[in-house]
């Protein structure tokens, strides 16, 4: 038996079941798609270093390598600059100021110098 289908026999696109997972995946793929280009120049020495590094460590995709290196440096800097509950610099500055403030303590007792016991032996 040969079945011949015409366009009218096929369900319309709206009637086809839509896989929700595919929609999410397509949306994620669209968000991760790289749209913006940044370019930078290297001098001869930098270029040779990069070329040798990629050759030594068998890096085939230099774009991916440079992108990950740049993003790693950026994220590391963000981690270092992240605000903390108590900002360390302010706390340190306050500690220094407190140490520099004059205190209202009693003056230290001055102990008179003791005679040198070995001075008698030297004479």
C-alpha angles and dihedrals in degrees: 000000000000118000118204117196123197126201089259091060093056118085116251119253091253091056095053114100111256118222107225092202091057091052091052091047092049091049091050091047090051091050093049094047110116111236104161127075127208122181132189135180129234128204119232095266094049091046092052092048091051092046093049092046092052091047094048095048095035096241106172099177107056093175092058091045094052092044092052092045092052094045091047090054092048095048091046090054091048090053091051092049096043113129115250132203089258112024105233097216094054092048091050092048091051091050091052091049091051091051091050094051115102111248128221094227125134113270114266117262111252112224114209115236115267119234113262109251094202095054090080090056093053094057 
